[in-house]
CSV table of C-alpha atoms in Angstrom, one decimal:
chain,number,residue,atom,x,y,z
X,16,MET,CA,-155.2,15.0,-124.7
X,17,ALA,CA,-156.3,11.9,-126.7
X,18,ASP,CA,-159.8,10.8,-125.9
X,19,GLU,CA,-160.8,14.3,-124.9
X,20,THR,CA,-163.6,16.2,-126.5
X,21,VAL,CA,-163.2,19.7,-127.8
X,22,GLY,CA,-166.3,21.7,-128.6
X,23,VAL,CA,-166.3,24.5,-131.1
X,24,VAL,CA,-169.2,26.9,-131.2
X,25,GLY,CA,-169.8,28.3,-134.7
X,26,ALA,CA,-169.5,26.6,-138.1
X,27,GLY,CA,-168.3,29.6,-140.0
X,28,ILE,CA,-164.9,29.3,-141.7
X,29,VAL,CA,-162.9,30.2,-138.6
X,30,GLY,CA,-164.7,27.6,-136.4
X,31,LEU,CA,-164.5,24.9,-139.0
X,32,ALA,CA,-160.8,25.6,-139.7
X,33,THR,CA,-160.2,25.4,-135.9
X,34,GLY,CA,-162.0,22.2,-135.5
X,35,ARG,CA,-160.2,20.7,-138.5
X,36,GLU,CA,-156.8,21.8,-137.2
X,37,ILE,CA,-157.3,20.3,-133.7
X,38,ALA,CA,-158.7,17.0,-135.1
X,39,LEU,CA,-155.8,16.6,-137.5
X,40,ARG,CA,-153.1,17.8,-135.0
X,41,ARG,CA,-154.2,15.5,-132.2
X,42,PRO,CA,-155.7,12.2,-133.6
X,43,GLY,CA,-158.0,10.6,-131.0
X,44,THR,CA,-159.4,13.9,-129.9
X,45,ARG,CA,-163.1,14.1,-130.5
X,46,VAL,CA,-164.0,17.5,-132.1
X,47,VAL,CA,-167.7,18.6,-132.2
X,48,VAL,CA,-168.6,21.8,-134.0
X,49,LEU,CA,-171.9,23.2,-132.9
X,50,GLU,CA,-173.9,25.5,-135.2
X,51,LYS,CA,-177.3,27.0,-134.7
X,52,GLU,CA,-178.2,27.1,-138.4
X,53,ARG,CA,-179.0,24.1,-140.6
X,54,GLU,CA,-176.0,24.6,-142.8
X,55,VAL,CA,-172.4,25.6,-142.4
X,56,ALA,CA,-171.1,29.1,-143.5
X,57,ALA,CA,-174.6,30.6,-143.2
X,58,HIS,CA,-173.5,34.1,-142.1
X,59,GLN,CA,-170.3,36.0,-142.6
X,60,THR,CA,-168.5,33.2,-144.5
X,61,GLY,CA,-171.5,32.6,-146.8
X,62,HIS,CA,-171.9,36.3,-147.6
X,63,ASN,CA,-168.2,37.0,-148.1
X,64,SER,CA,-167.0,38.6,-151.4
X,65,GLY,CA,-164.4,35.9,-151.8
X,66,VAL,CA,-161.3,38.0,-151.8
X,67,VAL,CA,-158.0,36.4,-150.6
X,68,HIS,CA,-156.2,39.4,-149.2
X,69,ALA,CA,-152.4,39.6,-149.6
X,70,GLY,CA,-151.7,41.6,-146.4
X,71,ILE,CA,-151.4,45.1,-147.7
X,72,TYR,CA,-153.5,47.0,-145.1
X,73,TYR,CA,-152.6,45.6,-141.7
X,74,ALA,CA,-150.3,47.2,-139.1
X,75,PRO,CA,-147.0,45.3,-139.1
X,76,GLY,CA,-146.6,43.2,-136.0
X,77,SER,CA,-150.4,43.0,-135.5
X,78,LEU,CA,-152.1,39.6,-135.3
X,79,LYS,CA,-154.0,40.5,-138.5
X,80,ALA,CA,-150.8,41.1,-140.5
X,81,ASP,CA,-149.1,38.0,-139.2
X,82,LEU,CA,-152.0,35.6,-139.6
X,83,CYS,CA,-153.1,37.0,-143.0
X,84,VAL,CA,-149.7,36.6,-144.6
X,85,ARG,CA,-149.3,33.1,-143.2
X,86,GLY,CA,-152.9,32.2,-144.0
X,87,VAL,CA,-152.6,33.1,-147.7
X,88,SER,CA,-150.1,30.4,-148.5
X,89,LEU,CA,-151.9,27.8,-146.5
X,90,LEU,CA,-155.2,28.6,-148.2
X,91,ARG,CA,-153.7,28.7,-151.7
X,92,GLU,CA,-152.1,25.3,-151.1
X,93,TYR,CA,-155.3,23.8,-149.7
X,94,CYS,CA,-157.4,25.0,-152.6
X,95,GLN,CA,-154.9,23.6,-155.1
X,96,GLU,CA,-154.8,20.3,-153.3
X,97,ARG,CA,-158.6,20.0,-153.2
X,98,LYS,CA,-159.2,21.5,-156.6
X,99,LEU,CA,-161.2,24.4,-155.2
X,100,PRO,CA,-161.5,27.8,-157.0
X,101,TYR,CA,-158.5,30.1,-156.5
X,102,GLU,CA,-157.9,32.8,-159.1
X,103,GLU,CA,-155.1,35.3,-158.8
X,104,THR,CA,-156.9,38.2,-160.5
X,105,GLY,CA,-154.6,40.8,-159.0
X,106,LYS,CA,-155.6,44.0,-157.3
X,107,LEU,CA,-155.1,47.7,-158.0
X,108,VAL,CA,-155.3,50.1,-155.0
X,109,LEU,CA,-156.1,53.4,-156.8
X,110,ALA,CA,-155.4,57.0,-155.6
X,111,VAL,CA,-157.8,59.3,-157.4
X,112,ARG,CA,-156.8,62.6,-155.6
X,113,ASP,CA,-153.5,64.2,-154.8
X,114,ASP,CA,-154.3,64.1,-151.0
X,115,GLU,CA,-154.3,60.3,-151.2
X,116,LEU,CA,-150.7,60.0,-152.4
X,117,GLY,CA,-149.2,60.3,-148.9
X,118,ARG,CA,-151.5,57.6,-147.5
X,119,MET,CA,-150.7,55.4,-150.5
X,120,ALA,CA,-147.0,55.8,-149.8
X,121,ASN,CA,-147.6,54.8,-146.2
X,122,LEU,CA,-149.6,51.8,-147.4
X,123,TYR,CA,-146.8,50.7,-149.6
X,124,GLU,CA,-144.3,50.8,-146.7
X,125,ARG,CA,-146.7,48.9,-144.5
X,126,ALA,CA,-147.2,46.2,-147.2
X,127,ARG,CA,-143.4,45.9,-147.7
X,128,ASN,CA,-143.0,45.4,-143.9
X,129,ASN,CA,-145.7,42.6,-144.2
X,130,HIS,CA,-143.7,41.0,-147.1
X,131,VAL,CA,-146.6,41.2,-149.5
X,132,PRO,CA,-145.3,39.4,-152.6
X,133,GLU,CA,-144.6,41.2,-155.9
X,134,LEU,CA,-146.3,44.4,-154.8
X,135,ARG,CA,-145.2,47.4,-156.8
X,136,ARG,CA,-146.0,51.1,-157.4
X,137,VAL,CA,-147.8,51.9,-160.7
X,138,ALA,CA,-147.9,55.2,-162.5
X,139,LYS,CA,-150.9,56.6,-164.3
X,140,GLU,CA,-150.0,55.3,-167.7
X,141,GLU,CA,-149.5,51.7,-166.5
X,142,ILE,CA,-152.9,51.7,-164.7
X,143,ARG,CA,-154.6,51.7,-168.1
X,144,GLU,CA,-152.4,48.7,-169.2
X,145,ILE,CA,-153.6,46.7,-166.2
X,146,GLU,CA,-157.2,48.0,-166.1
X,147,PRO,CA,-158.1,49.8,-169.3
X,148,HIS,CA,-161.3,51.4,-167.9
X,149,ALA,CA,-159.9,52.4,-164.5
X,150,GLY,CA,-159.3,56.0,-163.4
X,151,GLY,CA,-156.8,57.2,-160.9
X,152,ILE,CA,-153.5,59.1,-160.8
X,153,ALA,CA,-151.3,56.4,-159.2
X,154,ALA,CA,-151.7,53.0,-157.8
X,155,LEU,CA,-150.3,50.0,-156.0
X,156,TYR,CA,-150.5,46.7,-157.8
X,157,SER,CA,-150.7,43.3,-156.0
X,158,PRO,CA,-150.7,40.6,-158.7
X,159,ARG,CA,-151.0,37.8,-156.2
X,160,THR,CA,-154.3,39.0,-154.6
X,161,ALA,CA,-156.9,36.3,-155.4
X,162,VAL,CA,-160.6,35.4,-155.2
X,163,THR,CA,-162.0,32.1,-154.1
X,164,ASP,CA,-165.3,30.5,-152.8
X,165,TYR,CA,-165.2,30.5,-149.0
X,166,ARG,CA,-168.5,28.6,-148.7
X,167,ALA,CA,-167.0,25.7,-150.7
X,168,ILE,CA,-163.9,25.9,-148.5
X,169,ALA,CA,-166.0,25.8,-145.4
X,170,ARG,CA,-167.8,22.7,-146.6
X,171,GLU,CA,-164.5,21.0,-147.3
X,172,PHE,CA,-163.3,21.8,-143.8
X,173,ALA,CA,-166.4,20.3,-142.4
X,174,ALA,CA,-165.8,17.1,-144.4
X,175,ASP,CA,-162.3,17.0,-143.1
X,176,ILE,CA,-163.6,17.1,-139.5
X,177,GLU,CA,-166.0,14.3,-140.1
X,178,SER,CA,-163.3,12.2,-141.9
X,179,ALA,CA,-161.1,12.6,-138.8
X,180,GLY,CA,-163.9,11.2,-136.6
X,181,GLY,CA,-165.4,14.5,-135.5
X,182,GLU,CA,-168.9,15.9,-135.9
X,183,VAL,CA,-170.5,19.0,-137.2
X,184,ARG,CA,-173.8,19.2,-135.3
X,185,LEU,CA,-176.2,21.6,-137.1
X,186,GLY,CA,-179.4,23.0,-135.5
X,187,PHE,CA,-177.7,23.4,-132.1
X,188,PRO,CA,-178.3,27.0,-130.9
X,189,VAL,CA,-176.2,27.4,-127.7
X,190,ALA,CA,-178.3,28.6,-124.8
X,191,ALA,CA,-176.1,27.9,-121.8
X,192,VAL,CA,-172.4,27.1,-121.0
X,193,THR,CA,-171.8,25.7,-117.6
X,194,GLY,CA,-168.7,24.5,-115.8
X,195,VAL,CA,-169.0,20.9,-114.5
X,196,PRO,CA,-166.4,18.8,-112.7
X,197,GLY,CA,-163.5,18.2,-115.1
X,198,GLY,CA,-165.1,20.0,-118.1
X,199,ILE,CA,-167.9,22.2,-119.5
X,200,GLU,CA,-171.5,21.4,-120.4
X,201,VAL,CA,-173.0,23.2,-123.5
X,202,ALA,CA,-176.8,23.2,-123.7
X,203,SER,CA,-179.1,23.9,-126.6
X,204,ASP,CA,-182.6,25.4,-126.4
X,205,GLN,CA,-183.7,22.7,-128.9
X,206,ASP,CA,-185.1,19.7,-127.2
X,207,GLY,CA,-182.8,20.1,-124.2
X,208,ASP,CA,-179.8,18.8,-126.2
X,209,ARG,CA,-176.5,18.8,-124.2
X,210,LEU,CA,-172.9,18.2,-124.9
X,211,ARG,CA,-170.1,17.7,-122.3
X,212,VAL,CA,-166.7,18.8,-123.5
X,213,ASP,CA,-163.2,19.0,-121.9
X,214,ARG,CA,-162.3,22.3,-123.7
X,215,LEU,CA,-164.4,24.8,-125.6
X,216,VAL,CA,-163.6,27.2,-128.4
X,217,LEU,CA,-166.0,30.1,-129.2
X,218,CYS,CA,-166.1,31.2,-132.8
X,219,ALA,CA,-169.6,32.7,-132.8
X,220,GLY,CA,-169.1,35.6,-135.2
X,221,LEU,CA,-172.1,38.0,-135.0
X,222,HIS,CA,-173.0,36.5,-131.6
X,223,ALA,CA,-169.4,36.4,-130.2
X,224,ASP,CA,-170.1,38.7,-127.3
X,225,ALA,CA,-173.4,37.1,-126.4
X,226,VAL,CA,-171.9,33.6,-126.4
X,227,ALA,CA,-168.9,34.8,-124.4
X,228,ARG,CA,-171.2,36.2,-121.8
X,229,LEU,CA,-172.9,32.8,-121.6
X,230,ALA,CA,-169.5,31.3,-120.8
X,231,ARG,CA,-168.9,34.0,-118.1
X,232,GLY,CA,-166.4,35.8,-120.3
X,233,ALA,CA,-165.6,39.5,-120.4
X,234,ARG,CA,-168.6,41.7,-121.3
X,235,GLU,CA,-166.5,43.7,-123.8
X,236,PRO,CA,-165.9,44.3,-126.6
X,237,ARG,CA,-169.4,44.3,-127.9
X,238,ILE,CA,-170.4,43.3,-131.4
X,239,VAL,CA,-171.9,45.9,-133.6
X,240,PRO,CA,-173.4,44.6,-136.9
X,241,PHE,CA,-172.6,46.6,-140.0
X,242,ARG,CA,-174.4,45.7,-143.2
X,243,GLY,CA,-172.4,45.8,-146.4
X,244,GLU,CA,-174.6,46.1,-149.5
X,245,TYR,CA,-173.4,45.3,-153.0
X,246,MET,CA,-174.3,46.2,-156.6
X,247,LEU,CA,-173.7,43.8,-159.4
X,248,LEU,CA,-172.4,44.9,-162.8
X,249,ARG,CA,-174.8,43.7,-165.5
X,250,PRO,CA,-173.3,40.8,-167.4
X,251,GLU,CA,-172.8,42.7,-170.6
X,252,ARG,CA,-170.8,45.3,-168.6
X,253,ALA,CA,-168.6,42.9,-166.6
X,254,ASP,CA,-165.7,43.4,-169.0
X,255,LEU,CA,-165.2,46.9,-167.6
X,256,VAL,CA,-163.2,45.2,-164.8
X,257,ARG,CA,-160.4,42.6,-165.1
X,258,GLY,CA,-159.3,42.3,-161.5
X,259,LEU,CA,-159.9,43.8,-158.1
X,260,ILE,CA,-160.0,47.6,-158.0
X,261,TYR,CA,-159.9,49.2,-154.5
X,262,PRO,CA,-159.6,52.7,-153.1
X,263,VAL,CA,-156.9,53.9,-150.8
X,264,PRO,CA,-158.4,53.2,-147.4
X,265,ASP,CA,-159.0,55.8,-144.7
X,266,PRO,CA,-156.9,54.7,-141.7
X,267,ARG,CA,-159.5,55.9,-139.3
X,268,TYR,CA,-161.9,53.1,-140.2
X,269,PRO,CA,-161.5,49.3,-140.4
X,270,PHE,CA,-163.6,49.3,-143.7
X,271,LEU,CA,-162.0,49.4,-147.1
X,272,GLY,CA,-164.5,51.4,-149.0
X,273,VAL,CA,-166.5,50.7,-152.2
X,274,HIS,CA,-164.5,48.5,-154.6
X,275,PHE,CA,-164.9,46.3,-157.6
X,276,THR,CA,-164.6,42.5,-157.1
X,277,PRO,CA,-164.7,39.9,-159.9
X,278,ARG,CA,-166.2,36.7,-158.4
X,279,VAL,CA,-165.2,33.1,-159.3
X,280,ASP,CA,-168.7,32.7,-160.9
X,281,GLY,CA,-167.9,35.4,-163.4
X,282,SER,CA,-170.0,38.2,-161.8
X,283,VAL,CA,-168.6,41.5,-160.7
X,284,GLU,CA,-169.6,43.1,-157.4
X,285,VAL,CA,-169.4,46.8,-156.7
X,286,GLY,CA,-169.3,47.7,-153.0
X,287,PRO,CA,-169.8,47.2,-150.2
X,288,ASN,CA,-170.9,50.3,-148.2
X,289,ALA,CA,-171.0,50.0,-144.4
X,290,VAL,CA,-174.3,50.9,-142.7
X,291,LEU,CA,-175.3,50.1,-139.1
X,292,ALA,CA,-177.6,47.1,-139.3
X,293,LEU,CA,-180.7,47.1,-137.1
X,294,ALA,CA,-180.2,43.4,-136.2
X,295,ARG,CA,-177.3,41.1,-135.8
X,296,GLU,CA,-178.5,39.2,-138.9
X,297,GLY,CA,-179.9,42.3,-140.6
X,298,TYR,CA,-179.2,41.4,-144.2
X,299,THR,CA,-182.0,43.7,-145.4
X,300,ARG,CA,-183.1,47.2,-144.3
X,301,GLY,CA,-186.5,45.8,-143.1
X,302,ARG,CA,-184.9,43.3,-140.7
X,303,ILE,CA,-185.1,44.9,-137.2
X,304,SER,CA,-184.4,43.3,-133.8
X,305,ALA,CA,-185.7,45.2,-130.8
X,306,ARG,CA,-183.4,43.1,-128.6
X,307,ASP,CA,-180.3,43.9,-130.6
X,308,LEU,CA,-181.2,47.6,-130.8
X,309,ALA,CA,-181.8,47.8,-127.1
X,310,GLY,CA,-178.4,46.2,-126.5
X,311,LEU,CA,-176.7,48.8,-128.8
X,312,ALA,CA,-178.5,51.7,-127.1
X,313,ALA,CA,-177.5,50.5,-123.6
X,314,TYR,CA,-173.8,50.3,-124.5
X,315,PRO,CA,-171.9,53.6,-123.9
X,316,GLY,CA,-169.5,52.7,-126.7
X,317,SER,CA,-172.3,52.9,-129.3
X,318,TRP,CA,-173.0,56.5,-128.5
X,319,ARG,CA,-169.3,57.4,-128.4
X,320,MET,CA,-168.8,55.7,-131.8
X,321,ALA,CA,-171.8,57.6,-133.2
X,322,ALA,CA,-170.5,61.0,-132.0
X,323,ARG,CA,-167.2,60.3,-133.6
X,324,HIS,CA,-168.3,59.0,-136.9
X,325,TRP,CA,-171.9,60.3,-137.6
X,326,ARG,CA,-170.9,62.2,-140.7
X,327,THR,CA,-169.5,59.0,-142.3
X,328,GLY,CA,-172.7,57.2,-141.2
X,329,VAL,CA,-174.9,59.7,-142.9
X,330,LYS,CA,-172.9,59.4,-146.2
X,331,GLU,CA,-173.1,55.6,-146.0
X,332,TYR,CA,-176.9,55.6,-145.5
X,333,ARG,CA,-177.3,58.0,-148.4
X,334,GLY,CA,-175.6,55.4,-150.6
X,335,SER,CA,-177.7,52.7,-149.2
X,336,LEU,CA,-180.9,54.5,-150.1
X,337,SER,CA,-179.8,55.9,-153.5
X,338,THR,CA,-178.1,53.9,-156.3
X,339,ALA,CA,-176.9,57.2,-157.8
X,340,ALA,CA,-175.2,58.2,-154.6
X,341,PHE,CA,-173.7,54.7,-154.2
X,342,MET,CA,-172.3,54.7,-157.8
X,343,LYS,CA,-170.9,58.3,-157.4
X,344,ASP,CA,-168.0,56.9,-155.4
X,345,ALA,CA,-167.6,53.9,-157.6
X,346,ARG,CA,-167.3,56.1,-160.7
X,347,ALA,CA,-164.1,57.7,-159.4
X,348,TYR,CA,-162.4,54.4,-159.9
X,349,VAL,CA,-164.1,53.2,-163.1
X,350,PRO,CA,-165.4,56.4,-164.7
X,351,GLY,CA,-167.3,54.5,-167.4
X,352,VAL,CA,-169.7,52.8,-165.0
X,353,GLY,CA,-173.1,54.3,-164.2
X,354,VAL,CA,-176.4,53.6,-162.6
X,355,ARG,CA,-177.7,51.8,-165.7
X,356,ASP,CA,-174.8,49.4,-165.6
X,357,VAL,CA,-175.7,47.8,-162.2
X,358,VAL,CA,-178.4,46.0,-160.4
X,359,ARG,CA,-178.9,45.5,-156.7
X,360,GLY,CA,-176.9,42.6,-155.4
X,361,GLY,CA,-176.7,40.8,-152.1
X,362,ALA,CA,-175.6,42.0,-148.7
X,363,GLY,CA,-173.4,40.7,-145.8
X,364,VAL,CA,-173.2,41.7,-142.1
X,365,ARG,CA,-169.9,42.2,-140.5
X,366,ALA,CA,-169.4,41.4,-136.8
X,367,GLN,CA,-167.4,44.5,-135.8
X,368,ALA,CA,-166.2,44.6,-132.2
X,369,LEU,CA,-166.5,47.9,-130.4
X,370,ASP,CA,-164.8,49.0,-127.2
X,371,ARG,CA,-166.5,51.0,-124.4
X,372,ASP,CA,-164.6,54.1,-125.4
X,373,GLY,CA,-166.2,54.0,-128.9
X,374,THR,CA,-163.2,52.6,-130.7
X,375,LEU,CA,-163.8,50.2,-133.6
X,376,VAL,CA,-161.5,47.3,-132.8
X,377,ASP,CA,-159.2,46.7,-135.7
X,378,ASP,CA,-157.0,43.7,-134.8
X,379,PHE,CA,-158.1,40.1,-134.2
X,380,ARG,CA,-158.9,39.5,-130.5
X,381,ILE,CA,-158.5,35.9,-129.3
X,382,HIS,CA,-158.4,35.1,-125.5
X,383,ARG,CA,-158.1,31.9,-123.5
X,384,ALA,CA,-159.3,31.6,-119.9
X,385,GLY,CA,-159.0,28.2,-118.4
X,386,ARG,CA,-160.7,25.6,-120.6
X,387,ILE,CA,-162.4,28.2,-122.8
X,388,THR,CA,-160.8,30.1,-125.8
X,389,ALA,CA,-162.9,32.9,-127.3
X,390,VAL,CA,-162.6,34.7,-130.6
X,391,ARG,CA,-163.9,38.1,-129.7
X,392,ASN,CA,-163.1,40.0,-133.0
X,393,ALA,CA,-162.3,38.3,-136.3
X,394,PRO,CA,-163.5,40.5,-139.2
X,395,SER,CA,-161.8,40.7,-142.7
X,396,PRO,CA,-159.3,39.2,-143.4
X,397,ALA,CA,-160.4,36.3,-141.2
X,398,ALA,CA,-161.5,34.2,-144.1
X,399,THR,CA,-158.1,34.6,-145.8
X,400,ALA,CA,-156.3,34.0,-142.5
X,401,SER,CA,-158.6,31.2,-141.3
X,402,MET,CA,-156.1,28.3,-141.5
X,403,ALA,CA,-153.5,30.4,-139.7
X,404,ILE,CA,-156.0,31.6,-137.1
X,405,ALA,CA,-156.9,28.0,-136.6
X,406,ALA,CA,-153.3,27.1,-135.9
X,407,HIS,CA,-153.0,30.1,-133.5
X,408,ILE,CA,-156.1,28.9,-131.6
X,409,ALA,CA,-155.0,25.3,-131.6
X,410,ASP,CA,-151.6,26.4,-130.0
X,411,ALA,CA,-153.6,28.1,-127.2
X,412,VAL,CA,-156.1,25.2,-126.7
X,413,LEU,CA,-153.4,22.5,-126.7
X,414,ALA,CA,-150.8,24.4,-124.8
X,415,ASP,CA,-151.1,22.4,-121.6
X,416,ALA,CA,-152.4,19.2,-123.1
């Protein structure tokens, strides 16, 4: 495969990790990462809360579970080697009601099957020793759960690609993907720029389905954008939280619920909620895309999802519009925190894949067809698992090289 060119669409952390893995694994291969924005990590990666997940939540045997657990050790080692932020703050998963105890027990068994290191059950009294201001009646404690700076990691991955002789080409929005003799031509709508590659990897995140269609890939699953909005604890109240504090998740949803996240810069986020965004890049309520809305409305899965989850959607929108409603859930986990202790923070948009039957796709979906490998669903913990996902993709891309 030496002297071949591999194109990667998308300079988020998964695309950059994949480009880096291929460039380092097969010296002589030219890797070109194509990104429509003028910087790397502009979307999901750059709006990530920075959590390095330990693998507690994911179904044993799933791609998520396997790649998350493998990815943690790779990411930790990389951050240590490059002197990038990596702080093991620990995480409490709190049960606040008796009816959550059964789910928490199931979560514990799932985490044990995933070989989450040093995870243990915590009684009510010990919760206060770990987090003096936390509520809850029981908890799981993961001391190895960490926080990092994924934007900084993405920039380092980009530098590794360039050091290996590759290229990260910014300002290249992909408009067409065409098969040509012996390869693939990728065209931009900027100045008619074109690139011929031998193999192509699609890591387009919020635009994963649209780019896959350009490459004549399957039309499903579709991407549905969910905006996650955050509050920030005021600096003088940041000492209410030492480490990560999470709820026991509802297994019906791929979202983890409102939680407390200390960041590597010293701030503490509260959130996110999960509201349907009205644009793929809808980071604010006022950002609306008629094209994106028309696509959602035309897809049968959207209506089936809405019929199944409309009550949860109403609750999430209430929290989006009202700080008091947002903080009501948060106070169950840190009772001392209130509306006056927070200010509005940032927001991210999650690229959530949706099947035609209305099912929110939970596991990673990565498919290869001929010369093209497409990442169709890679939500959280994709940043944690990015280096392991990259190895998985590289195995597929290089299988017959």
